[in-house]
PDB file of C-alpha atoms in Angstrom:
ATOM      1  CA  UNK A  67      78.644  76.670 122.062  1.00 49.00           C
ATOM      2  CA  UNK A  68      76.085  79.397 122.720  1.00 51.00           C
ATOM      3  CA  UNK A  69      78.729  81.554 124.452  1.00 52.00           C
ATOM      4  CA  UNK A  70      81.165  81.202 121.512  1.00 51.00           C
ATOM      5  CA  UNK A  71      78.549  82.305 118.969  1.00 49.00           C
ATOM      6  CA  UNK A  72      77.581  85.230 121.191  1.00 46.00           C
ATOM      7  CA  UNK A  73      81.267  86.224 121.388  1.00 45.00           C
ATOM      8  CA  UNK A  74      81.546  86.243 117.610  1.00 41.00           C
ATOM      9  CA  UNK A  75      78.425  88.372 117.281  1.00 41.00           C
ATOM     10  CA  UNK A  76      79.771  90.819 119.875  1.00 37.00           C
ATOM     11  CA  UNK A  77      83.157  90.991 118.098  1.00 39.00           C
ATOM     12  CA  UNK A  78      81.456  91.609 114.746  1.00 38.00           C
ATOM     13  CA  UNK A  79      79.343  94.375 116.255  1.00 37.00           C
ATOM     14  CA  UNK A  80      82.381  96.069 117.829  1.00 35.00           C
ATOM     15  CA  UNK A  81      84.721  95.792 114.878  1.00 37.00           C
ATOM     16  CA  UNK A  82      82.002  96.331 112.296  1.00 37.00           C
ATOM     17  CA  UNK A  83      81.413  99.858 113.586  1.00 34.00           C
ATOM     18  CA  UNK A  84      85.044 100.990 113.544  1.00 36.00           C
ATOM     19  CA  UNK A  85      85.359 103.702 110.885  1.00 36.00           C
ATOM     20  CA  UNK A  86      87.821 103.090 108.097  1.00 36.00           C
ATOM     21  CA  UNK A  87      90.153 105.773 106.804  1.00 38.00           C
ATOM     22  CA  UNK A  88      90.557 106.176 103.068  1.00 42.00           C
ATOM     23  CA  UNK A  89      94.012 107.353 102.105  1.00 51.00           C
ATOM     24  CA  UNK A  90      93.177 108.534  98.626  1.00 64.00           C
ATOM     25  CA  UNK A  91      95.274 111.705  98.271  1.00 76.00           C
ATOM     26  CA  UNK A  92      97.637 111.439  95.320  1.00 83.00           C
ATOM     27  CA  UNK A  93     100.727 113.526  94.503  1.00 85.00           C
ATOM     28  CA  UNK A  94     102.933 112.744  91.518  1.00 85.00           C
ATOM     29  CA  UNK A  95     105.477 114.217  89.115  1.00 84.00           C
ATOM     30  CA  UNK A  96     107.414 112.760  86.229  1.00 80.00           C
ATOM     31  CA  UNK A  97     110.318 113.120  86.167  1.00 82.00           C
ATOM     32  CA  UNK A  98     111.278 113.893  89.754  1.00 87.00           C
ATOM     33  CA  UNK A  99     114.736 115.197  88.801  1.00 83.00           C
ATOM     34  CA  UNK A 100     116.095 117.319  85.949  1.00 87.00           C
ATOM     35  CA  UNK A 101     119.321 118.931  84.850  1.00 88.00           C
ATOM     36  CA  UNK A 102     119.847 122.196  83.009  1.00 87.00           C
ATOM     37  CA  UNK A 103     122.379 124.925  82.387  1.00 86.00           C
ATOM     38  CA  UNK A 104     123.729 127.317  84.976  1.00 82.00           C
ATOM     39  CA  UNK A 105     121.505 130.321  85.779  1.00 83.00           C
ATOM     40  CA  UNK A 106     118.437 128.355  84.653  1.00 86.00           C
ATOM     41  CA  UNK A 107     115.186 127.314  86.253  1.00 89.00           C
ATOM     42  CA  UNK A 108     113.933 123.757  86.488  1.00 90.00           C
ATOM     43  CA  UNK A 109     110.184 123.458  86.085  1.00 93.00           C
ATOM     44  CA  UNK A 110     108.323 120.435  87.439  1.00 93.00           C
ATOM     45  CA  UNK A 111     104.633 119.758  86.836  1.00 94.00           C
ATOM     46  CA  UNK A 112     103.055 117.932  89.756  1.00 94.00           C
ATOM     47  CA  UNK A 113      99.572 116.545  89.945  1.00 91.00           C
ATOM     48  CA  UNK A 114      97.647 116.568  93.226  1.00 90.00           C
ATOM     49  CA  UNK A 115      94.256 114.921  93.519  1.00 85.00           C
ATOM     50  CA  UNK A 116      91.976 115.063  96.536  1.00 76.00           C
ATOM     51  CA  UNK A 117      89.219 112.650  97.435  1.00 72.00           C
ATOM     52  CA  UNK A 118      85.634 112.818  98.534  1.00 65.00           C
ATOM     53  CA  UNK A 119      83.010 115.042  96.977  1.00 73.00           C
ATOM     54  CA  UNK A 120      82.823 118.771  96.329  1.00 82.00           C
ATOM     55  CA  UNK A 121      86.096 120.496  97.158  1.00 86.00           C
ATOM     56  CA  UNK A 122      89.038 119.391  99.234  1.00 86.00           C
ATOM     57  CA  UNK A 123      91.315 121.575 101.355  1.00 90.00           C
ATOM     58  CA  UNK A 124      94.902 120.408 100.852  1.00 92.00           C
ATOM     59  CA  UNK A 125      97.760 121.709 102.985  1.00 95.00           C
ATOM     60  CA  UNK A 126     100.969 121.955 100.974  1.00 95.00           C
ATOM     61  CA  UNK A 127     104.167 121.781 103.026  1.00 96.00           C
ATOM     62  CA  UNK A 128     107.049 123.213 100.997  1.00 97.00           C
ATOM     63  CA  UNK A 129     110.559 122.497 102.293  1.00 97.00           C
ATOM     64  CA  UNK A 130     113.547 123.759 100.277  1.00 96.00           C
ATOM     65  CA  UNK A 131     117.157 122.543 100.291  1.00 96.00           C
ATOM     66  CA  UNK A 132     119.190 124.723  97.947  1.00 94.00           C
ATOM     67  CA  UNK A 133     122.101 127.155  97.717  1.00 93.00           C
ATOM     68  CA  UNK A 134     121.422 130.666  99.081  1.00 92.00           C
ATOM     69  CA  UNK A 135     121.407 132.218  95.597  1.00 90.00           C
ATOM     70  CA  UNK A 136     118.570 129.961  94.413  1.00 93.00           C
ATOM     71  CA  UNK A 137     114.831 130.416  94.668  1.00 93.00           C
ATOM     72  CA  UNK A 138     111.882 128.031  94.729  1.00 96.00           C
ATOM     73  CA  UNK A 139     108.122 128.456  94.387  1.00 96.00           C
ATOM     74  CA  UNK A 140     105.053 126.454  93.498  1.00 96.00           C
ATOM     75  CA  UNK A 141     102.034 127.742  91.603  1.00 96.00           C
ATOM     76  CA  UNK A 142      98.484 126.417  91.534  1.00 94.00           C
ATOM     77  CA  UNK A 143      97.683 126.281  87.834  1.00 93.00           C
ATOM     78  CA  UNK A 144      93.909 126.755  88.138  1.00 91.00           C
ATOM     79  CA  UNK A 145      94.234 129.995  90.142  1.00 93.00           C
ATOM     80  CA  UNK A 146      97.579 131.276  88.859  1.00 95.00           C
ATOM     81  CA  UNK A 147      98.658 132.013  92.442  1.00 96.00           C
ATOM     82  CA  UNK A 148     102.247 131.203  93.407  1.00 97.00           C
ATOM     83  CA  UNK A 149     103.511 130.433  96.908  1.00 97.00           C
ATOM     84  CA  UNK A 150     106.940 130.369  98.533  1.00 95.00           C
ATOM     85  CA  UNK A 151     106.063 128.501 101.723  1.00 95.00           C
ATOM     86  CA  UNK A 152     103.383 126.301 103.304  1.00 97.00           C
ATOM     87  CA  UNK A 153      99.829 127.023 102.169  1.00 96.00           C
ATOM     88  CA  UNK A 154      96.336 125.514 102.147  1.00 95.00           C
ATOM     89  CA  UNK A 155      94.906 125.232  98.634  1.00 92.00           C
ATOM     90  CA  UNK A 156      91.435 124.211  97.497  1.00 89.00           C
ATOM     91  CA  UNK A 157      91.095 121.525  94.855  1.00 87.00           C
ATOM     92  CA  UNK A 158      88.038 119.898  93.332  1.00 83.00           C
ATOM     93  CA  UNK A 159      87.723 116.426  94.808  1.00 75.00           C
ATOM     94  CA  UNK A 160      88.492 113.531  92.464  1.00 75.00           C
ATOM     95  CA  UNK A 161      90.008 115.902  89.882  1.00 81.00           C
ATOM     96  CA  UNK A 162      93.695 116.497  89.300  1.00 85.00           C
ATOM     97  CA  UNK A 163      95.113 119.947  90.068  1.00 89.00           C
ATOM     98  CA  UNK A 164      98.456 120.907  88.559  1.00 93.00           C
ATOM     99  CA  UNK A 165     101.093 122.470  90.793  1.00 94.00           C
ATOM    100  CA  UNK A 166     104.044 123.915  88.888  1.00 95.00           C
ATOM    101  CA  UNK A 167     107.216 123.852  90.978  1.00 95.00           C
ATOM    102  CA  UNK A 168     110.049 126.173  89.911  1.00 95.00           C
ATOM    103  CA  UNK A 169     113.525 125.651  91.322  1.00 93.00           C
ATOM    104  CA  UNK A 170     116.642 127.337  90.055  1.00 89.00           C
ATOM    105  CA  UNK A 171     119.628 129.586  90.202  1.00 82.00           C
ATOM    106  CA  UNK A 172     120.385 133.208  89.414  1.00 81.00           C
ATOM    107  CA  UNK A 173     124.155 132.751  89.316  1.00 84.00           C
ATOM    108  CA  UNK A 174     126.556 130.976  86.960  1.00 86.00           C
ATOM    109  CA  UNK A 175     127.778 128.395  89.475  1.00 88.00           C
ATOM    110  CA  UNK A 176     126.988 124.708  88.937  1.00 90.00           C
ATOM    111  CA  UNK A 177     124.965 123.428  91.881  1.00 91.00           C
ATOM    112  CA  UNK A 178     122.167 121.125  92.969  1.00 93.00           C
ATOM    113  CA  UNK A 179     119.008 121.837  94.960  1.00 94.00           C
ATOM    114  CA  UNK A 180     115.859 119.998  95.892  1.00 94.00           C
ATOM    115  CA  UNK A 181     112.460 120.514  97.449  1.00 96.00           C
ATOM    116  CA  UNK A 182     110.273 118.265  99.550  1.00 96.00           C
ATOM    117  CA  UNK A 183     106.610 118.706  98.746  1.00 94.00           C
ATOM    118  CA  UNK A 184     104.056 117.182 101.108  1.00 94.00           C
ATOM    119  CA  UNK A 185     100.327 117.332 100.499  1.00 93.00           C
ATOM    120  CA  UNK A 186      97.852 116.402 103.208  1.00 92.00           C
ATOM    121  CA  UNK A 187      94.111 116.731 103.535  1.00 90.00           C
ATOM    122  CA  UNK A 188      93.053 119.269 106.158  1.00 91.00           C
ATOM    123  CA  UNK A 189      90.028 117.097 107.025  1.00 88.00           C
ATOM    124  CA  UNK A 190      92.285 114.060 107.596  1.00 88.00           C
ATOM    125  CA  UNK A 191      95.993 114.901 108.096  1.00 89.00           C
ATOM    126  CA  UNK A 192      96.865 111.185 108.051  1.00 90.00           C
ATOM    127  CA  UNK A 193      95.897 111.177 104.370  1.00 89.00           C
ATOM    128  CA  UNK A 194      99.106 112.539 102.886  1.00 90.00           C
ATOM    129  CA  UNK A 195     101.595 112.120 100.056  1.00 91.00           C
ATOM    130  CA  UNK A 196     105.246 113.195  99.791  1.00 93.00           C
ATOM    131  CA  UNK A 197     107.330 114.032  96.729  1.00 93.00           C
ATOM    132  CA  UNK A 198     110.993 115.056  96.310  1.00 94.00           C
ATOM    133  CA  UNK A 199     112.069 117.130  93.289  1.00 94.00           C
ATOM    134  CA  UNK A 200     115.749 117.679  92.458  1.00 94.00           C
ATOM    135  CA  UNK A 201     117.323 120.117  89.997  1.00 93.00           C
ATOM    136  CA  UNK A 202     120.945 120.039  88.806  1.00 92.00           C
ATOM    137  CA  UNK A 203     122.039 123.415  87.362  1.00 91.00           C
ATOM    138  CA  UNK A 204     125.143 123.291  85.198  1.00 90.00           C
ATOM    139  CA  UNK A 205     125.753 119.629  85.894  1.00 87.00           C
ATOM    140  CA  UNK A 206     124.414 116.299  84.718  1.00 86.00           C
ATOM    141  CA  UNK A 207     122.033 114.353  86.902  1.00 82.00           C
ATOM    142  CA  UNK A 208     123.987 111.456  88.380  1.00 82.00           C
ATOM    143  CA  UNK A 209     123.242 107.914  87.294  1.00 78.00           C
ATOM    144  CA  UNK A 210     122.827 105.218  89.912  1.00 71.00           C
ATOM    145  CA  UNK A 211     125.593 103.064  88.427  1.00 71.00           C
ATOM    146  CA  UNK A 212     124.611  99.905  90.290  1.00 69.00           C
ATOM    147  CA  UNK A 213     125.990  96.545  89.251  1.00 74.00           C
ATOM    148  CA  UNK A 214     124.270  93.440  90.528  1.00 71.00           C
ATOM    149  CA  UNK A 215     126.042  90.077  90.356  1.00 75.00           C
ATOM    150  CA  UNK A 216     124.103  86.973  91.439  1.00 78.00           C
ATOM    151  CA  UNK A 217     126.327  84.408  89.701  1.00 77.00           C
ATOM    152  CA  UNK A 218     127.396  82.683  92.953  1.00 70.00           C
ATOM    153  CA  UNK A 219     123.817  82.066  94.043  1.00 60.00           C
TER     154      UNK A 219
END
């Protein structure tokens, strides 16, 4: 019995000292898709919130999927600086920072484009959040159109 209790104490000492990782980074936007006229720009307001105390360095990965005549950018509202590719931004920890994402067309051709926005803490790259934003220019956003029938069950 003495050996079993000693084993439990040893296990508690080993596992009690393992550091835990807090995945507290948040990234959100509502809605995540929009439709508008041709030659228009879709504007999405995204909220990113770091964790910890003081300031947080957040790496923004910005991946675009759009027609060649379109453009995309994101702007950090508190600084007014806009970016067209990956960037590290500073946010106040535990406070929301607004990122405005612009996605749109210069031509009069109906089309669809989307961006993948990933935010991850520089101090802990495993703490990350991903968001997809889609814009339909000159066309309606499609509806899912799902029909579910469970009558035979």
